[in-house]
Amino acid sequence: MNKLAITDYLRWLSRHWLLLLIYFGSGIVLAYFYASHLPKIYRASVLFTLNPAVYQQGILREVDDTVLGINSAYASKALTRRPEVRVAFYASSPKFASLVSDELYRKQKNVRSTFDSYTDFEMFTRKYLHYYRFEYDESHIIHWHSYQLSNIKDELTTILESLEQSLLKEISEDLKFQIIILKELLNEDHIEDFSKIIAYQLTIAETRLKLITSKNFSLINIITGIEVNTGPVYPKKNWVIVTFLVFWIIIGVTGLNLYLLRKVEKST
């Protein structure tokens, strides 16, 4: 079997240096052209907190204290579900991603024109709708990605509105159900102390419902305005060019190796 030494490659390259320059030059041009024509994805972000009244009124608390295993105050405190935790569960859930897909696909014409089908857009939403919760300052951030830089701010605004409206609707339905049950209990015959407790709980539920259904109530407080990256976050142009050139070099070396092997075989 014929083997090639490194000197065989160097000898050929020294004789055909102009061809080498043309090959590398064409690779750079093609890499730049390829990177420039890839679909670009842009990102918009918004940082927000919950209305302080949510904490003051105990709204959004599914469980005040949940203790698993060790029955101690320390363990109870560590496992308490804070209101923003429930928001975090919802905002990062497939249910919310589906809601966002429905709202944007229905309201944004550019979305319907960009994607071939609703299913494609729903998959895009699940991949590029990013939610994060900051544990210590109780704030939240949403990153939204889009192919259209001009529409991304409107799309993220729609996402925030959907989050707030869906949460308020869910809370309102929960409170209305609680009020119905408490009123039924209040109409039954109970000892006086128990009736007072029920009446107290009913007052709390009615106060909470009145608060969240008031005209000027807002569940979400935006800390920063919607910030939009002017440049695409994907693809990273330099990385695409470097990756393309690596493959271009591999193709060139492979082709040169096959050429020299065949040349050696013919000479023998």
XYZ file of C-alpha atoms in Angstrom:
268
model
C 0.000 0.000 0.000
C 1.375 3.406 -0.983
C 1.953 5.875 1.820
C 2.365 9.626 1.591
C 4.891 11.574 3.634
C 4.355 15.109 4.882
C 6.993 16.251 2.422
C 4.777 15.085 -0.450
C 2.036 17.474 0.681
C 4.468 20.344 1.246
C 6.083 19.832 -2.132
C 2.727 19.922 -3.902
C 1.573 23.001 -1.942
C 4.801 24.897 -2.683
C 4.350 24.248 -6.396
C 0.654 25.170 -6.429
C 0.567 27.993 -3.866
C -1.634 30.135 -6.114
C -4.251 27.384 -6.264
C -4.010 27.126 -2.469
C -4.712 30.851 -2.074
C -7.661 30.641 -4.461
C -9.094 27.693 -2.530
C -8.797 29.430 0.843
C -10.077 32.703 -0.581
C -13.132 31.041 -2.064
C -13.711 29.271 1.281
C -13.706 32.587 3.144
C -16.120 34.129 0.635
C -18.475 31.141 0.800
C -18.309 31.066 4.616
C -19.212 34.752 4.842
C -22.021 34.330 2.293
C -23.390 31.305 4.151
C -23.280 33.049 7.549
C -24.943 36.180 6.147
C -27.884 34.271 4.683
C -28.745 32.073 7.666
C -32.092 32.910 9.353
C -31.426 35.415 12.134
C -33.056 35.206 15.548
C -33.406 38.329 17.705
C -34.131 38.604 21.422
C -36.207 40.931 23.593
C -36.234 40.869 27.401
C -38.338 42.305 30.204
C -37.754 42.309 33.969
C -40.750 42.499 36.308
C -42.006 41.903 39.843
C -45.446 41.214 41.301
C -47.678 43.876 42.795
C -46.895 44.244 46.551
C -50.606 43.758 47.242
C -50.145 40.137 46.155
C -47.964 39.591 49.219
C -50.020 41.755 51.571
C -53.286 39.988 50.744
C -51.783 36.504 50.471
C -52.974 36.195 46.872
C -51.430 33.400 44.779
C -50.568 31.286 47.819
C -51.542 27.725 46.986
C -50.057 26.404 50.225
C -48.927 28.532 53.158
C -46.654 25.879 54.661
C -45.873 22.442 53.296
C -43.700 20.175 55.407
C -42.330 16.932 54.041
C -40.766 14.464 56.465
C -39.329 16.579 59.290
C -42.055 18.362 61.240
C -40.131 21.448 62.284
C -40.468 25.193 61.823
C -37.103 25.291 60.036
C -38.151 22.703 57.449
C -41.526 24.390 57.068
C -39.947 27.752 56.299
C -37.662 26.250 53.679
C -40.542 24.570 51.859
C -43.034 27.430 51.955
C -44.372 28.206 48.481
C -44.071 31.935 47.980
C -46.458 33.657 45.555
C -43.747 34.247 42.962
C -43.000 30.513 42.967
C -46.480 29.731 41.716
C -46.009 32.351 38.998
C -42.717 30.683 38.123
C -44.372 27.283 37.786
C -47.043 28.718 35.515
C -44.791 30.937 33.363
C -42.447 28.016 32.648
C -45.219 25.497 31.999
C -46.292 23.955 28.657
C -49.767 25.372 29.363
C -48.480 28.941 29.237
C -46.347 28.210 26.157
C -49.471 26.951 24.372
C -51.375 30.069 25.422
C -48.596 32.286 24.041
C -48.616 30.333 20.779
C -52.380 30.801 20.448
C -52.299 34.522 21.213
C -49.371 35.420 18.961
C -50.534 33.249 16.074
C -53.965 34.870 16.257
C -52.905 38.497 16.785
C -49.601 38.844 14.907
C -49.840 38.685 11.107
C -46.067 38.415 10.753
C -46.122 35.173 12.771
C -48.617 33.542 10.413
C -46.596 34.666 7.388
C -43.264 33.459 8.822
C -44.256 29.932 9.866
C -45.743 27.267 7.622
C -48.171 26.021 10.265
C -49.360 26.594 13.808
C -47.546 23.426 14.905
C -44.213 24.824 13.675
C -44.788 28.042 15.598
C -45.796 26.168 18.746
C -42.533 24.203 18.630
C -40.640 27.470 18.120
C -42.396 28.986 21.154
C -41.539 26.036 23.397
C -37.893 26.368 22.381
C -37.444 30.140 22.414
C -39.749 31.396 25.180
C -37.415 31.557 28.179
C -38.510 32.410 31.717
C -36.268 32.857 34.772
C -37.011 33.674 38.404
C -34.517 35.439 40.661
C -34.777 33.733 44.034
C -33.536 36.455 46.364
C -35.021 39.688 44.996
C -38.289 38.000 43.942
C -38.134 39.345 40.396
C -38.761 37.621 37.088
C -37.414 37.925 33.561
C -38.787 36.742 30.228
C -36.667 36.372 27.091
C -38.557 36.112 23.834
C -36.987 35.343 20.456
C -38.258 36.152 16.991
C -37.172 36.212 13.358
C -38.649 39.708 12.983
C -36.763 42.486 14.792
C -39.432 45.077 13.954
C -42.220 43.091 15.656
C -40.454 41.510 18.603
C -41.374 44.271 21.074
C -45.084 43.979 20.263
C -44.870 40.202 20.583
C -43.305 40.382 24.056
C -45.935 42.939 25.105
C -48.623 40.448 24.070
C -46.858 37.721 26.071
C -46.858 39.871 29.229
C -50.533 40.725 28.771
C -51.357 37.043 28.314
C -49.447 36.125 31.474
C -51.230 38.722 33.590
C -54.719 38.094 32.190
C -54.485 34.313 32.481
C -53.203 34.484 36.064
C -55.892 36.967 37.106
C -58.561 34.800 35.502
C -57.276 31.735 37.336
C -57.142 33.557 40.687
C -60.584 35.072 40.163
C -62.142 31.677 39.450
C -60.483 30.189 42.538
C -61.762 33.002 44.754
C -65.299 32.830 43.358
C -65.367 29.102 44.089
C -64.096 29.720 47.628
C -66.793 32.352 48.208
C -69.547 29.964 47.076
C -68.328 27.211 49.420
C -67.886 29.608 52.364
C -71.384 31.045 51.911
C -72.844 27.546 51.886
C -70.982 26.719 55.094
C -72.091 29.971 56.681
C -75.752 29.125 56.050
C -75.417 25.825 57.874
C -75.815 25.431 61.609
C -72.459 25.629 63.393
C -71.214 26.622 66.789
C -70.698 30.364 67.122
C -66.882 30.330 67.079
C -66.776 28.236 63.896
C -69.277 30.563 62.190
C -67.050 33.526 63.056
C -64.069 31.807 61.436
C -66.076 31.094 58.285
C -67.314 34.698 58.161
C -63.737 35.924 58.566
C -62.494 33.698 55.730
C -65.392 34.870 53.565
C -64.466 38.504 54.165
C -60.859 37.783 53.173
C -61.906 36.012 49.955
C -64.305 38.816 49.002
C -61.647 41.454 49.713
C -59.137 39.623 47.530
C -61.646 39.248 44.691
C -62.585 42.918 44.892
C -58.915 43.889 44.737
C -57.940 41.858 41.675
C -61.104 42.786 39.755
C -60.731 46.512 40.418
C -60.192 48.634 37.332
C -56.722 49.935 38.169
C -55.247 46.742 39.607
C -52.153 45.407 37.868
C -50.623 42.101 38.869
C -47.318 42.712 37.094
C -45.007 45.654 37.774
C -42.472 46.135 34.986
C -39.071 47.150 36.371
C -37.402 47.874 33.064
C -38.934 48.616 29.714
C -38.727 45.957 27.053
C -35.097 45.781 25.959
C -34.321 44.564 22.446
C -30.931 43.332 21.236
C -30.132 45.250 18.059
C -28.054 42.382 16.692
C -29.108 38.753 16.277
C -28.360 36.347 19.122
C -28.249 33.499 16.621
C -26.327 32.643 14.576
C -23.012 33.854 15.959
C -21.469 34.964 12.684
C -17.822 34.473 13.635
C -18.443 30.948 14.920
C -20.337 30.025 11.769
C -17.487 31.291 9.572
C -14.832 29.447 11.607
C -16.858 26.209 11.584
C -17.439 26.477 7.847
C -13.717 27.048 7.203
C -12.780 24.029 9.332
C -15.004 21.807 7.188
C -13.676 23.541 4.064
C -10.101 22.704 5.101
C -11.063 19.088 5.866
C -12.619 18.762 2.414
C -9.519 20.287 0.819
C -7.085 18.042 2.700
C -9.180 14.955 1.912
C -9.331 15.866 -1.768
C -5.590 16.536 -1.926
C -4.854 13.240 -0.185
C -6.953 11.277 -2.702
C -5.350 13.137 -5.601
C -1.784 12.434 -4.458
C -2.542 8.780 -3.706
C -3.936 8.259 -7.187
C -0.943 10.055 -8.663
C 1.454 7.784 -6.770
C -0.478 4.682 -7.870
C -0.286 5.718 -11.519
C 3.446 6.377 -11.284
C 4.051 2.906 -9.882
